[in-house]
PDB file of C-alpha atoms in Angstrom:
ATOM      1  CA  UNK A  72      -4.525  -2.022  -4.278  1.00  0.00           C
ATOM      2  CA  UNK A  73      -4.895  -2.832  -7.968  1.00  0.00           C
ATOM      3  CA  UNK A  74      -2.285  -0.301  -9.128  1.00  0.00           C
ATOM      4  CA  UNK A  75       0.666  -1.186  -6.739  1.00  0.00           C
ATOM      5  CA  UNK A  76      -0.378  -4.781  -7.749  1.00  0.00           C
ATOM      6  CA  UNK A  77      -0.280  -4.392 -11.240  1.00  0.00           C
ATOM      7  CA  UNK A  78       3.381  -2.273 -10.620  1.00  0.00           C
ATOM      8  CA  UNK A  79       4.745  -5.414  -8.650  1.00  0.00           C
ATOM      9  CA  UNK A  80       3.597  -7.916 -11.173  1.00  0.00           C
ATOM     10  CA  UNK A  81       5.450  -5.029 -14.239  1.00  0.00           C
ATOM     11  CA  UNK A  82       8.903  -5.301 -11.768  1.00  0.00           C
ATOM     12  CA  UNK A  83       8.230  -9.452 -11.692  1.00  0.00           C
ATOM     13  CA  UNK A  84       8.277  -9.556 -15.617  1.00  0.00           C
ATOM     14  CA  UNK A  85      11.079  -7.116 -16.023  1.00  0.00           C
ATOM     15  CA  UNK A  86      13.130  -9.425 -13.651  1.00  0.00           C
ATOM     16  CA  UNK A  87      12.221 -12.161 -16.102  1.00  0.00           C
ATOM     17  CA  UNK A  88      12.977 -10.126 -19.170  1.00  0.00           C
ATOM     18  CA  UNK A  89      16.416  -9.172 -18.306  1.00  0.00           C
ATOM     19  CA  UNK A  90      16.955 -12.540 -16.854  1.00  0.00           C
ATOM     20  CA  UNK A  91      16.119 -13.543 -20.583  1.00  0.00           C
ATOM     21  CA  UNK A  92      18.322 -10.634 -22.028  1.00  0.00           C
ATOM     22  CA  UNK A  93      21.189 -12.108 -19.743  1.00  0.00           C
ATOM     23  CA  UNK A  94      21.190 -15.228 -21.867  1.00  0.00           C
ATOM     24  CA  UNK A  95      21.744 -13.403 -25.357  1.00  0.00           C
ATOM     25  CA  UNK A  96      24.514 -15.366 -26.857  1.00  0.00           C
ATOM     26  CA  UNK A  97      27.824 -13.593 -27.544  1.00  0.00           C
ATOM     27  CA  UNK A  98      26.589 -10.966 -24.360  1.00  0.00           C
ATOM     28  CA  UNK A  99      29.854  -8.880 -23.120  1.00  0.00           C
ATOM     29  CA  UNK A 100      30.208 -10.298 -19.292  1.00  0.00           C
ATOM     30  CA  UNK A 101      30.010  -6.324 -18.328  1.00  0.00           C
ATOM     31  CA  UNK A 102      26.428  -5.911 -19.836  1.00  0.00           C
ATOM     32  CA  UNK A 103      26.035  -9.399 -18.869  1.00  0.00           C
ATOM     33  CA  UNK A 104      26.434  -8.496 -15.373  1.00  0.00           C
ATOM     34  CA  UNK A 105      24.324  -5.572 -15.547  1.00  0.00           C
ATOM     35  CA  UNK A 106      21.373  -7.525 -16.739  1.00  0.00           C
ATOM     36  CA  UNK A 107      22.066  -9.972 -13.803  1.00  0.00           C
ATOM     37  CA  UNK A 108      22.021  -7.071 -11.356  1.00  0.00           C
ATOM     38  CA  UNK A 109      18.976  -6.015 -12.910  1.00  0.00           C
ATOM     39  CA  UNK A 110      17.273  -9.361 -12.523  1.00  0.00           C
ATOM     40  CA  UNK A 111      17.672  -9.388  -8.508  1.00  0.00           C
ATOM     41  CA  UNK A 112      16.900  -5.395  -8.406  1.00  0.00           C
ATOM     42  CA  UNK A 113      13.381  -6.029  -9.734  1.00  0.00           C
ATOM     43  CA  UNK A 114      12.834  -8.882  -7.800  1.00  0.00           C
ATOM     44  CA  UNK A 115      13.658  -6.853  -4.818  1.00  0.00           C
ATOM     45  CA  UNK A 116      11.342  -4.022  -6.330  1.00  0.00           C
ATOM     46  CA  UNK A 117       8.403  -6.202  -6.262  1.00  0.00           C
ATOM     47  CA  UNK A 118       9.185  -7.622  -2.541  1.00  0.00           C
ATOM     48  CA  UNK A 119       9.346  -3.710  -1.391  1.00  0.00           C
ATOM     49  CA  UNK A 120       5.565  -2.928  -3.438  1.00  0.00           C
ATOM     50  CA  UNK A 121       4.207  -5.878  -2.087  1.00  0.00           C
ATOM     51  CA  UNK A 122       5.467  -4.259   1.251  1.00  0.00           C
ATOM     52  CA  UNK A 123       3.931  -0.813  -0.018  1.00  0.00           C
ATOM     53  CA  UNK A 124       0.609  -3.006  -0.663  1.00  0.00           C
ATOM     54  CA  UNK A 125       0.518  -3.795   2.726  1.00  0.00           C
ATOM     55  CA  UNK A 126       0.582  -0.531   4.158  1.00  0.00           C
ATOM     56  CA  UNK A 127      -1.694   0.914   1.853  1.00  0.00           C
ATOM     57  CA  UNK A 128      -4.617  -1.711   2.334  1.00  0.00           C
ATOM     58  CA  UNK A 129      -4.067  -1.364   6.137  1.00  0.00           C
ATOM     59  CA  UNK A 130      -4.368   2.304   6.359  1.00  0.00           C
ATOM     60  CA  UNK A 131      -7.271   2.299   3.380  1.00  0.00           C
ATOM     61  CA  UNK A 132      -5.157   4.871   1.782  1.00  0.00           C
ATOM     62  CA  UNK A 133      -6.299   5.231  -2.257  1.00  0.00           C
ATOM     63  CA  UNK A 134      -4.813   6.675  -5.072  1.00  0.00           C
ATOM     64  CA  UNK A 135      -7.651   8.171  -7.399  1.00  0.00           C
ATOM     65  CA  UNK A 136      -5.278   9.533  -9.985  1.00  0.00           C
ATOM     66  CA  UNK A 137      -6.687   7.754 -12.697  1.00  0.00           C
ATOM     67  CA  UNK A 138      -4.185   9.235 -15.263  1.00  0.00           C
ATOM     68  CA  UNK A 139      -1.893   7.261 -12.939  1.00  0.00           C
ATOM     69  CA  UNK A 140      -3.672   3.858 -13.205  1.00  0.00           C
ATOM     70  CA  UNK A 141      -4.090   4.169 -17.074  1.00  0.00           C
ATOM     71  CA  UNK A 142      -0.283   4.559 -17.337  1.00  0.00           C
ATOM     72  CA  UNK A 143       0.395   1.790 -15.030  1.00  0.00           C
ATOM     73  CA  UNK A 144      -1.961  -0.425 -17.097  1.00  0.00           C
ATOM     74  CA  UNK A 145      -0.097   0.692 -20.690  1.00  0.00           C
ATOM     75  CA  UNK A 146       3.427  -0.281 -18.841  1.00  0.00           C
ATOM     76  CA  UNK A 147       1.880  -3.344 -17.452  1.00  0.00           C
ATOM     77  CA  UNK A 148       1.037  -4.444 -21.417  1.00  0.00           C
ATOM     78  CA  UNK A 149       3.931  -3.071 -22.482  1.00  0.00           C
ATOM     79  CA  UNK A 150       5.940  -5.673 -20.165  1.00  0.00           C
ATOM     80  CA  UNK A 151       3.857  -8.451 -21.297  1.00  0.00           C
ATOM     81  CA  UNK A 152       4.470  -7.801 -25.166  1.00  0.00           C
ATOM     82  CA  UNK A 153       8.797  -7.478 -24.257  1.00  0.00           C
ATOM     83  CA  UNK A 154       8.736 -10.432 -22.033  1.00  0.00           C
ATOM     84  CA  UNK A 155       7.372 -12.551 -24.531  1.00  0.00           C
ATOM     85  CA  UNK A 156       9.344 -10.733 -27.824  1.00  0.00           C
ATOM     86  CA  UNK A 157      12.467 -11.778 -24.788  1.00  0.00           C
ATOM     87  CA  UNK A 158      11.495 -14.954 -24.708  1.00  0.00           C
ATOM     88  CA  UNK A 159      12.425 -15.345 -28.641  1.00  0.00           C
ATOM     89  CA  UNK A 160      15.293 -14.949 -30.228  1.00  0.00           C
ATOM     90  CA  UNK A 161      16.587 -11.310 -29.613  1.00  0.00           C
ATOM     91  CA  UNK A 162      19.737  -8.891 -30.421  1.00  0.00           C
ATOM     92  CA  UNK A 163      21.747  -7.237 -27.642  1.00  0.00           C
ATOM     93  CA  UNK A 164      21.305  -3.979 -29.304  1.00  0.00           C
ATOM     94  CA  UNK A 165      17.217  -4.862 -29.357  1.00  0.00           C
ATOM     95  CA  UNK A 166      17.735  -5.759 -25.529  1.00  0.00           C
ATOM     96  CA  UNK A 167      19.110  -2.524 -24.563  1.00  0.00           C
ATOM     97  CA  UNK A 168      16.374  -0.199 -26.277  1.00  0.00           C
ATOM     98  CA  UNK A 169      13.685  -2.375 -24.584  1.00  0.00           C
ATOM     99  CA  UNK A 170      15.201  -2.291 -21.269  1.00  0.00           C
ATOM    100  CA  UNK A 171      16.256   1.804 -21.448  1.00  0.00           C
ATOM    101  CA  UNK A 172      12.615   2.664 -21.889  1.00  0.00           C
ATOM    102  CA  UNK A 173      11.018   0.861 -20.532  1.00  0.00           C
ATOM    103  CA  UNK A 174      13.244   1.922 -17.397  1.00  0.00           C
ATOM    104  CA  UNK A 175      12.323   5.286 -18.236  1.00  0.00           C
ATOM    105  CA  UNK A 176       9.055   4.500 -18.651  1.00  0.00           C
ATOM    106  CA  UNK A 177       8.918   3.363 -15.156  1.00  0.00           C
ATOM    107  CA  UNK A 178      10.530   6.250 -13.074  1.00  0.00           C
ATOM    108  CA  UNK A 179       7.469   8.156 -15.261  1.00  0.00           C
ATOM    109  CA  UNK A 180       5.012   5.876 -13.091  1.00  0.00           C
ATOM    110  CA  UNK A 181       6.802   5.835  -9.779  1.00  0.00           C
ATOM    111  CA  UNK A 182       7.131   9.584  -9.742  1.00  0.00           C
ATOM    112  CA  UNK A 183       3.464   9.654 -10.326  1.00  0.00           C
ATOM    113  CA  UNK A 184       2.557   7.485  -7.836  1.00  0.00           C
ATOM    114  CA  UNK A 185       4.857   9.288  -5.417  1.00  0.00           C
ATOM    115  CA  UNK A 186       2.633  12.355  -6.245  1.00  0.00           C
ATOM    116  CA  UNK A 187      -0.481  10.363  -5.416  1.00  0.00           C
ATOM    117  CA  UNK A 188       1.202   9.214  -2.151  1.00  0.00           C
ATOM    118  CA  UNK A 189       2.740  12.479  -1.080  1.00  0.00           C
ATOM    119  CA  UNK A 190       1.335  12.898   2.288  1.00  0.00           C
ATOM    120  CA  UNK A 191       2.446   9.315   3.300  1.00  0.00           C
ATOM    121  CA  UNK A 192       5.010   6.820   4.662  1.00  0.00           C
ATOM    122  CA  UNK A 193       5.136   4.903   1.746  1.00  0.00           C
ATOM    123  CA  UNK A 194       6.295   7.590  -0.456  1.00  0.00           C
ATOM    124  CA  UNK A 195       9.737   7.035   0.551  1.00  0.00           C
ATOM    125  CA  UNK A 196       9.711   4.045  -0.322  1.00  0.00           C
ATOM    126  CA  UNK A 197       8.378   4.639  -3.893  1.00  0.00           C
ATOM    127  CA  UNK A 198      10.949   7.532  -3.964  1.00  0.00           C
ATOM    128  CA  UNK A 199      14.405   4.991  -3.222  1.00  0.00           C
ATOM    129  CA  UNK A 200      12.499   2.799  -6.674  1.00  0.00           C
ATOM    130  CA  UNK A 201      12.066   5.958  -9.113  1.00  0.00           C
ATOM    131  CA  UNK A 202      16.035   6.767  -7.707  1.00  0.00           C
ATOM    132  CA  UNK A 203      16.922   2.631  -8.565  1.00  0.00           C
ATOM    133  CA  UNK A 204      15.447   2.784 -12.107  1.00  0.00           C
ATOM    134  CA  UNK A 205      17.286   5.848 -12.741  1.00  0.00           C
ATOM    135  CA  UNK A 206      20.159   4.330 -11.445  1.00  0.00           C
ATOM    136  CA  UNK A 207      19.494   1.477 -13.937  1.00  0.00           C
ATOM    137  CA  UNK A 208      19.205   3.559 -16.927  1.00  0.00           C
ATOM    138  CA  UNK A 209      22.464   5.062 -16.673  1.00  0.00           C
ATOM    139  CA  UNK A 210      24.212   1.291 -16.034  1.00  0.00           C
ATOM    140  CA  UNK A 211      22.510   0.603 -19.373  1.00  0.00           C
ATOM    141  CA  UNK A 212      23.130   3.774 -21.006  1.00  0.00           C
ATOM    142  CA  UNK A 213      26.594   2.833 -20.642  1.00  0.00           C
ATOM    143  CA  UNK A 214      26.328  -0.494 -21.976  1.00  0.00           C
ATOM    144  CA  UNK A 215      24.424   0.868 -25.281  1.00  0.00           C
ATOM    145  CA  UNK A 216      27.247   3.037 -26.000  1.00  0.00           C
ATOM    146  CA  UNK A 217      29.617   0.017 -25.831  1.00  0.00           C
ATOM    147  CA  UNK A 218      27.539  -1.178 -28.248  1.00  0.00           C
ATOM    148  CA  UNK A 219      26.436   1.755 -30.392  1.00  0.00           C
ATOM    149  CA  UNK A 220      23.175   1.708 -29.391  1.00  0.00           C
ATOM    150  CA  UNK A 221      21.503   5.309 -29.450  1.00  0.00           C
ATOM    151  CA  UNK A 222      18.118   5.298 -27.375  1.00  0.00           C
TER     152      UNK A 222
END
């Protein structure tokens, strides 16, 4: 299905991203580590909608929310323009307002896709990746305030 696709290939390029942001010279080993953790999260994300793909395609399940698709498609750009802007030179207080929202931005598209899924399996598994984002925006909510950073 396009739009679980389109979400595993957004959690692939955030795993790249923060794999970049991980490399920021002068990086505090604490935030360091957090954009480490971050890296194998979102790989593991993108093993678990590939999983979700799976499912869906078998049981011919669709989600017709196109409201849904539309904001999957603006995060999916969204990742493309910060992977590449990571893949220049780049501040650690730049790092952590790119990575904040878009981590908000993404428990925004899980919970909607949970909606769309509501009467299946697989929503539980969308529901333990909207919980993990969260779960990463209060890691790096900590980390901006190290810093300064207000997001």
């Amino acid at each position: 299905m396009k739009l679980i696709r389109m979400c595993r290939e957004v959690e692939m390029m955030l795993s790249e991203v923060y794999q970049n942001f991980a490399a920021i010279e002068g990086l505090d080993q604490e935030v360091k580590a957090v954009f480490l953790q971050l890296v194998d999260d979102e790989k593991q994300h993108a093993i678990l909608l590939e999983f979700v793909d799976k499912i869906i395609t078998k049981s011919n399940l669709e989600i017709t929310e196109n409201e849904t698709i539309k904001k999957v498609e603006r995060i999916h750009e969204k990742a493309q323009a910060v992977l590449h802007r990571s893949r220049q030179p780049i501040g650690v207080n730049d790092a952590l307002t790119f990575a904040i929202k878009l981590e908000r931005y993404f428990i925004d598209v899980h919970a909607r896709v949970l909606v769309s899924l509501a009467d299946t399996e697989t929503a539980r598994l969308v529901q333990f990746l909207a919980h993990d984002e969260d779960e990463h925006v209060q890691s790096l909510l900590k980390c901006a305030e190290k810093y300064g950073v207000v997001v």
